[in-house]
Amino acid sequence: MEEAAAGAKAIIAWGSCASNGCIQAANPNPTGAKPISKVINGKPIINVPGCPPIGEIMAGTIVHLLTFDRIPQLDGLGRPKAFYSRRVHDTCYRRPNYDAGLFVVTFDDENAKRGYCLYKMGCRGPVTYNAYGVTCWNNGVSYPIQSGHGCIGCSEANFWDNGPFYQHLASFPGFGIETTADKIGVAVGAVTVA
Ligand code: SF4
């Protein structure tokens, strides 16, 4: 990998495996899996996480490099801000249901059929930064929430360890129906910094 990187202007870590280690780096990480940023030194590294990552985001990152001859603005996790600066929750079409306190409680209940918010099914959209609520996957066909499943937060570092998936989050500390995503983001950010 170091030999291949030697002449590179910058390195794009494509997908969650390359960006943050993904599932094989999850605790207890028996193989010692690690992201590219922990293998290569001295080169700009652009993380484009997602499991799977989204083609349009990769294309946009490469086009930026070729057009402007410099790496795009990155966030604290090395992700292009153009695609990772907003929470999934901020662009989710189910957000009005969240704000109104209308939630799916089991995957087969009437509220699931109505398309209510998946927060209580473990949706991690409020703490996940990704443009997929806008771009979707497969040429704009769909994305997990549109298919009736909550976001699992795959573009966040250590997402596999951070879970919980499929768990009822009603008692998540500091949350309430009237709590906004901004407050959630600030609270989670403070915990992360700590
Ligand atoms: S919690 Fe999930 S399903 Fe509900 S509005 Fe936020 S992103 Fe959408």
PDB file of C-alpha atoms and ligand atoms in Angstrom:
ATOM      1  CA  MET A   1       0.000   0.000   0.000  1.00  0.00           C
ATOM      2  CA  GLU A   2       2.828   2.402   0.822  1.00  0.00           C
ATOM      3  CA  GLU A   3       4.456   1.718  -2.550  1.00  0.00           C
ATOM      4  CA  ALA A   4       1.206   2.449  -4.350  1.00  0.00           C
ATOM      5  CA  ALA A   5       0.724   5.638  -2.361  1.00  0.00           C
ATOM      6  CA  ALA A   6       4.230   6.968  -2.882  1.00  0.00           C
ATOM      7  CA  GLY A   7       3.459   9.001  -6.009  1.00  0.00           C
ATOM      8  CA  ALA A   8      -0.090   9.944  -5.138  1.00  0.00           C
ATOM      9  CA  LYS A   9      -1.180  13.560  -4.802  1.00  0.00           C
ATOM     10  CA  ALA A  10      -3.913  12.477  -2.403  1.00  0.00           C
ATOM     11  CA  ILE A  11      -5.564   9.255  -1.375  1.00  0.00           C
ATOM     12  CA  ILE A  12      -9.299   8.621  -1.382  1.00  0.00           C
ATOM     13  CA  ALA A  13     -10.353   6.039   1.191  1.00  0.00           C
ATOM     14  CA  TRP A  14     -13.363   4.608  -0.556  1.00  0.00           C
ATOM     15  CA  GLY A  15     -16.038   3.123   1.685  1.00  0.00           C
ATOM     16  CA  SER A  16     -16.238   2.489   5.395  1.00  0.00           C
ATOM     17  CA  CYS A  17     -13.632  -0.308   5.345  1.00  0.00           C
ATOM     18  CA  ALA A  18     -10.978   2.038   4.012  1.00  0.00           C
ATOM     19  CA  SER A  19     -12.222   5.084   5.934  1.00  0.00           C
ATOM     20  CA  ASN A  20     -12.799   3.718   9.416  1.00  0.00           C
ATOM     21  CA  GLY A  21     -12.232  -0.044   9.388  1.00  0.00           C
ATOM     22  CA  CYS A  22     -15.936  -0.925   9.318  1.00  0.00           C
ATOM     23  CA  ILE A  23     -17.156  -4.266  10.700  1.00  0.00           C
ATOM     24  CA  GLN A  24     -13.842  -6.115  10.704  1.00  0.00           C
ATOM     25  CA  ALA A  25     -12.350  -3.399  12.907  1.00  0.00           C
ATOM     26  CA  ALA A  26     -15.215  -3.703  15.397  1.00  0.00           C
ATOM     27  CA  ASN A  27     -14.459  -4.803  18.921  1.00  0.00           C
ATOM     28  CA  PRO A  28     -12.575  -7.071  19.584  1.00  0.00           C
ATOM     29  CA  ASN A  29     -11.011  -6.599  16.129  1.00  0.00           C
ATOM     30  CA  PRO A  30      -9.224  -9.967  16.133  1.00  0.00           C
ATOM     31  CA  THR A  31      -7.336  -9.280  12.891  1.00  0.00           C
ATOM     32  CA  GLY A  32      -6.131  -5.808  13.831  1.00  0.00           C
ATOM     33  CA  ALA A  33      -7.991  -4.242  10.904  1.00  0.00           C
ATOM     34  CA  LYS A  34      -7.390  -0.505  10.500  1.00  0.00           C
ATOM     35  CA  PRO A  35      -8.297   2.314   8.113  1.00  0.00           C
ATOM     36  CA  ILE A  36      -5.932   3.697   5.473  1.00  0.00           C
ATOM     37  CA  SER A  37      -5.274   6.778   7.610  1.00  0.00           C
ATOM     38  CA  LYS A  38      -3.520   4.534  10.137  1.00  0.00           C
ATOM     39  CA  VAL A  39      -1.355   2.895   7.504  1.00  0.00           C
ATOM     40  CA  ILE A  40      -0.260   5.753   5.237  1.00  0.00           C
ATOM     41  CA  ASN A  41       1.505   8.852   6.560  1.00  0.00           C
ATOM     42  CA  GLY A  42       2.417  12.096   4.886  1.00  0.00           C
ATOM     43  CA  LYS A  43      -0.347  12.112   2.265  1.00  0.00           C
ATOM     44  CA  PRO A  44      -3.685  13.900   2.261  1.00  0.00           C
ATOM     45  CA  ILE A  45      -6.381  11.309   2.851  1.00  0.00           C
ATOM     46  CA  ILE A  46      -9.996  11.923   1.886  1.00  0.00           C
ATOM     47  CA  ASN A  47     -12.432   9.610   3.626  1.00  0.00           C
ATOM     48  CA  VAL A  48     -15.565   8.716   1.670  1.00  0.00           C
ATOM     49  CA  PRO A  49     -17.324   6.352   4.085  1.00  0.00           C
ATOM     50  CA  GLY A  50     -20.520   4.434   3.577  1.00  0.00           C
ATOM     51  CA  CYS A  51     -21.450   0.771   3.608  1.00  0.00           C
ATOM     52  CA  PRO A  52     -21.723   0.697   0.702  1.00  0.00           C
ATOM     53  CA  PRO A  53     -20.476   4.141  -0.314  1.00  0.00           C
ATOM     54  CA  ILE A  54     -22.402   6.133  -2.900  1.00  0.00           C
ATOM     55  CA  GLY A  55     -21.162   6.455  -6.471  1.00  0.00           C
ATOM     56  CA  GLU A  56     -22.210  10.068  -6.899  1.00  0.00           C
ATOM     57  CA  ILE A  57     -20.270  11.087  -3.799  1.00  0.00           C
ATOM     58  CA  MET A  58     -17.143   9.386  -5.098  1.00  0.00           C
ATOM     59  CA  ALA A  59     -17.614  11.000  -8.504  1.00  0.00           C
ATOM     60  CA  GLY A  60     -18.101  14.401  -6.895  1.00  0.00           C
ATOM     61  CA  THR A  61     -14.935  13.988  -4.852  1.00  0.00           C
ATOM     62  CA  ILE A  62     -12.848  13.018  -7.877  1.00  0.00           C
ATOM     63  CA  VAL A  63     -14.316  15.773 -10.048  1.00  0.00           C
ATOM     64  CA  HIS A  64     -13.453  18.311  -7.351  1.00  0.00           C
ATOM     65  CA  LEU A  65      -9.849  17.094  -7.290  1.00  0.00           C
ATOM     66  CA  LEU A  66      -9.551  17.235 -11.073  1.00  0.00           C
ATOM     67  CA  THR A  67     -11.346  20.552 -11.494  1.00  0.00           C
ATOM     68  CA  PHE A  68      -9.723  22.570  -8.739  1.00  0.00           C
ATOM     69  CA  ASP A  69      -6.473  20.620  -8.366  1.00  0.00           C
ATOM     70  CA  ARG A  70      -6.825  20.579  -4.598  1.00  0.00           C
ATOM     71  CA  ILE A  71      -8.579  18.423  -2.059  1.00  0.00           C
ATOM     72  CA  PRO A  72     -12.081  19.470  -1.024  1.00  0.00           C
ATOM     73  CA  GLN A  73     -12.852  20.939   2.375  1.00  0.00           C
ATOM     74  CA  LEU A  74     -12.967  18.127   4.917  1.00  0.00           C
ATOM     75  CA  ASP A  75     -14.717  17.712   8.242  1.00  0.00           C
ATOM     76  CA  GLY A  76     -13.149  16.444  11.455  1.00  0.00           C
ATOM     77  CA  LEU A  77     -13.322  12.850  10.225  1.00  0.00           C
ATOM     78  CA  GLY A  78     -11.642  13.691   6.912  1.00  0.00           C
ATOM     79  CA  ARG A  79     -14.889  13.553   4.902  1.00  0.00           C
ATOM     80  CA  PRO A  80     -15.761  16.074   2.152  1.00  0.00           C
ATOM     81  CA  LYS A  81     -17.989  18.679   3.771  1.00  0.00           C
ATOM     82  CA  ALA A  82     -19.995  18.961   0.579  1.00  0.00           C
ATOM     83  CA  PHE A  83     -21.441  15.508   1.264  1.00  0.00           C
ATOM     84  CA  TYR A  84     -21.076  14.972   5.016  1.00  0.00           C
ATOM     85  CA  SER A  85     -21.969  18.263   6.663  1.00  0.00           C
ATOM     86  CA  ARG A  86     -25.644  17.520   7.300  1.00  0.00           C
ATOM     87  CA  ARG A  87     -27.306  14.841   9.355  1.00  0.00           C
ATOM     88  CA  VAL A  88     -29.494  12.291   7.634  1.00  0.00           C
ATOM     89  CA  HIS A  89     -32.161  13.477  10.037  1.00  0.00           C
ATOM     90  CA  ASP A  90     -31.973  16.993   8.572  1.00  0.00           C
ATOM     91  CA  THR A  91     -33.065  15.931   5.100  1.00  0.00           C
ATOM     92  CA  CYS A  92     -35.270  12.975   6.021  1.00  0.00           C
ATOM     93  CA  TYR A  93     -38.737  13.034   4.493  1.00  0.00           C
ATOM     94  CA  ARG A  94     -40.027  11.356   7.700  1.00  0.00           C
ATOM     95  CA  ARG A  95     -38.818  14.267   9.819  1.00  0.00           C
ATOM     96  CA  PRO A  96     -42.275  15.881  10.179  1.00  0.00           C
ATOM     97  CA  ASN A  97     -43.403  12.659  11.858  1.00  0.00           C
ATOM     98  CA  TYR A  98     -40.494  12.838  14.259  1.00  0.00           C
ATOM     99  CA  ASP A  99     -41.343  16.434  15.114  1.00  0.00           C
ATOM    100  CA  ALA A 100     -44.986  15.487  15.621  1.00  0.00           C
ATOM    101  CA  GLY A 101     -44.126  12.528  17.859  1.00  0.00           C
ATOM    102  CA  LEU A 102     -45.392   9.918  15.374  1.00  0.00           C
ATOM    103  CA  PHE A 103     -43.225   6.813  15.579  1.00  0.00           C
ATOM    104  CA  VAL A 104     -43.027   3.254  14.340  1.00  0.00           C
ATOM    105  CA  VAL A 105     -42.857   0.962  17.371  1.00  0.00           C
ATOM    106  CA  THR A 106     -42.585  -2.425  15.656  1.00  0.00           C
ATOM    107  CA  PHE A 107     -41.681  -3.134  12.051  1.00  0.00           C
ATOM    108  CA  ASP A 108     -45.101  -4.575  11.295  1.00  0.00           C
ATOM    109  CA  ASP A 109     -47.343  -2.081  13.051  1.00  0.00           C
ATOM    110  CA  GLU A 110     -49.813   0.299  11.454  1.00  0.00           C
ATOM    111  CA  ASN A 111     -47.427   3.212  11.946  1.00  0.00           C
ATOM    112  CA  ALA A 112     -44.815   1.418   9.845  1.00  0.00           C
ATOM    113  CA  LYS A 113     -47.353   1.171   7.032  1.00  0.00           C
ATOM    114  CA  ARG A 114     -48.069   4.885   7.413  1.00  0.00           C
ATOM    115  CA  GLY A 115     -44.374   5.707   7.048  1.00  0.00           C
ATOM    116  CA  TYR A 116     -43.895   7.252  10.472  1.00  0.00           C
ATOM    117  CA  CYS A 117     -40.505   8.052  11.959  1.00  0.00           C
ATOM    118  CA  LEU A 118     -38.143   5.128  12.673  1.00  0.00           C
ATOM    119  CA  TYR A 119     -36.348   6.716  15.601  1.00  0.00           C
ATOM    120  CA  LYS A 120     -37.786   4.262  18.113  1.00  0.00           C
ATOM    121  CA  MET A 121     -36.631   1.413  15.889  1.00  0.00           C
ATOM    122  CA  GLY A 122     -33.046   2.473  16.428  1.00  0.00           C
ATOM    123  CA  CYS A 123     -32.675   4.915  13.523  1.00  0.00           C
ATOM    124  CA  ARG A 124     -29.354   6.717  13.840  1.00  0.00           C
ATOM    125  CA  GLY A 125     -30.206   9.459  11.377  1.00  0.00           C
ATOM    126  CA  PRO A 126     -30.008  12.127  14.127  1.00  0.00           C
ATOM    127  CA  VAL A 127     -26.319  11.343  14.731  1.00  0.00           C
ATOM    128  CA  THR A 128     -25.204  10.402  11.215  1.00  0.00           C
ATOM    129  CA  TYR A 129     -23.712  12.801   8.694  1.00  0.00           C
ATOM    130  CA  ASN A 130     -24.312  11.815   5.097  1.00  0.00           C
ATOM    131  CA  ALA A 131     -25.976  13.149   1.938  1.00  0.00           C
ATOM    132  CA  TYR A 132     -27.729   9.893   1.189  1.00  0.00           C
ATOM    133  CA  GLY A 133     -31.119  11.288   2.144  1.00  0.00           C
ATOM    134  CA  VAL A 134     -30.719  13.465  -0.954  1.00  0.00           C
ATOM    135  CA  THR A 135     -28.647  11.324  -3.320  1.00  0.00           C
ATOM    136  CA  CYS A 136     -30.026   7.885  -2.342  1.00  0.00           C
ATOM    137  CA  TRP A 137     -28.324   4.757  -3.724  1.00  0.00           C
ATOM    138  CA  ASN A 138     -28.546   3.084  -7.131  1.00  0.00           C
ATOM    139  CA  ASN A 139     -28.997   6.183  -9.235  1.00  0.00           C
ATOM    140  CA  GLY A 140     -31.406   7.745  -6.789  1.00  0.00           C
ATOM    141  CA  VAL A 141     -33.668   4.713  -6.379  1.00  0.00           C
ATOM    142  CA  SER A 142     -33.908   4.522  -2.600  1.00  0.00           C
ATOM    143  CA  TYR A 143     -32.155   4.405   0.768  1.00  0.00           C
ATOM    144  CA  PRO A 144     -32.723   2.446   4.011  1.00  0.00           C
ATOM    145  CA  ILE A 145     -35.249   4.787   5.608  1.00  0.00           C
ATOM    146  CA  GLN A 146     -37.261   4.912   2.408  1.00  0.00           C
ATOM    147  CA  SER A 147     -37.294   1.120   2.484  1.00  0.00           C
ATOM    148  CA  GLY A 148     -38.687   1.072   6.013  1.00  0.00           C
ATOM    149  CA  HIS A 149     -35.495   0.468   7.974  1.00  0.00           C
ATOM    150  CA  GLY A 150     -33.726   2.970  10.192  1.00  0.00           C
ATOM    151  CA  CYS A 151     -30.316   4.397   9.390  1.00  0.00           C
ATOM    152  CA  ILE A 152     -27.472   2.340  10.948  1.00  0.00           C
ATOM    153  CA  GLY A 153     -25.008   5.220  10.806  1.00  0.00           C
ATOM    154  CA  CYS A 154     -22.532   3.509   8.486  1.00  0.00           C
ATOM    155  CA  SER A 155     -20.682   6.704   7.577  1.00  0.00           C
ATOM    156  CA  GLU A 156     -19.663   7.364  11.184  1.00  0.00           C
ATOM    157  CA  ALA A 157     -16.423   6.067  12.658  1.00  0.00           C
ATOM    158  CA  ASN A 158     -16.861   2.960  14.835  1.00  0.00           C
ATOM    159  CA  PHE A 159     -20.470   2.753  13.804  1.00  0.00           C
ATOM    160  CA  TRP A 160     -20.544  -0.991  14.332  1.00  0.00           C
ATOM    161  CA  ASP A 161     -19.495  -0.625  17.965  1.00  0.00           C
ATOM    162  CA  ASN A 162     -21.634   2.435  18.540  1.00  0.00           C
ATOM    163  CA  GLY A 163     -24.986   0.738  17.790  1.00  0.00           C
ATOM    164  CA  PRO A 164     -27.474  -0.090  19.003  1.00  0.00           C
ATOM    165  CA  PHE A 165     -29.235  -1.297  15.927  1.00  0.00           C
ATOM    166  CA  TYR A 166     -32.840  -2.455  16.023  1.00  0.00           C
ATOM    167  CA  GLN A 167     -33.205  -1.275  19.608  1.00  0.00           C
ATOM    168  CA  HIS A 168     -35.872   0.954  20.988  1.00  0.00           C
ATOM    169  CA  LEU A 169     -34.263   4.297  21.783  1.00  0.00           C
ATOM    170  CA  ALA A 170     -37.152   5.926  23.618  1.00  0.00           C
ATOM    171  CA  SER A 171     -35.129   6.232  26.815  1.00  0.00           C
ATOM    172  CA  PHE A 172     -32.019   7.632  25.112  1.00  0.00           C
ATOM    173  CA  PRO A 173     -30.792  10.268  27.606  1.00  0.00           C
ATOM    174  CA  GLY A 174     -31.700  13.859  26.878  1.00  0.00           C
ATOM    175  CA  PHE A 175     -34.205  13.052  24.154  1.00  0.00           C
ATOM    176  CA  GLY A 176     -37.828  14.002  24.035  1.00  0.00           C
ATOM    177  CA  ILE A 177     -40.378  14.393  21.326  1.00  0.00           C
ATOM    178  CA  GLU A 178     -39.881  18.155  21.312  1.00  0.00           C
ATOM    179  CA  THR A 179     -36.088  17.883  21.272  1.00  0.00           C
ATOM    180  CA  THR A 180     -34.632  19.064  17.990  1.00  0.00           C
ATOM    181  CA  ALA A 181     -31.947  17.295  15.985  1.00  0.00           C
ATOM    182  CA  ASP A 182     -29.645  20.244  16.634  1.00  0.00           C
ATOM    183  CA  LYS A 183     -29.819  19.643  20.376  1.00  0.00           C
ATOM    184  CA  ILE A 184     -29.220  15.953  19.792  1.00  0.00           C
ATOM    185  CA  GLY A 185     -26.225  16.721  17.614  1.00  0.00           C
ATOM    186  CA  VAL A 186     -24.759  19.091  20.192  1.00  0.00           C
ATOM    187  CA  ALA A 187     -25.269  16.524  22.955  1.00  0.00           C
ATOM    188  CA  VAL A 188     -23.712  13.698  20.962  1.00  0.00           C
ATOM    189  CA  GLY A 189     -20.888  15.972  19.820  1.00  0.00           C
ATOM    190  CA  ALA A 190     -20.138  16.895  23.421  1.00  0.00           C
ATOM    191  CA  VAL A 191     -20.017  13.213  24.402  1.00  0.00           C
ATOM    192  CA  THR A 192     -17.734  12.484  21.453  1.00  0.00           C
ATOM    193  CA  VAL A 193     -15.362  15.301  22.374  1.00  0.00           C
ATOM    194  CA  ALA A 194     -15.325  14.136  25.982  1.00  0.00           C
TER     195      ALA A 194
HETATM  196  S1  SF4 B   1     -35.100   9.520  13.304  1.00  0.00           S
HETATM  197 FE1  SF4 B   1     -34.598   8.530  11.333  1.00  0.00          FE
HETATM  198  S2  SF4 B   1     -36.612   8.120  10.317  1.00  0.00           S
HETATM  199 FE2  SF4 B   1     -36.955   9.607  11.975  1.00  0.00          FE
HETATM  200  S3  SF4 B   1     -36.842  11.611  10.973  1.00  0.00           S
HETATM  201 FE3  SF4 B   1     -34.792  11.166  11.805  1.00  0.00          FE
HETATM  202  S4  SF4 B   1     -33.663  10.194  10.144  1.00  0.00           S
HETATM  203 FE4  SF4 B   1     -35.850  10.121   9.588  1.00  0.00          FE
END
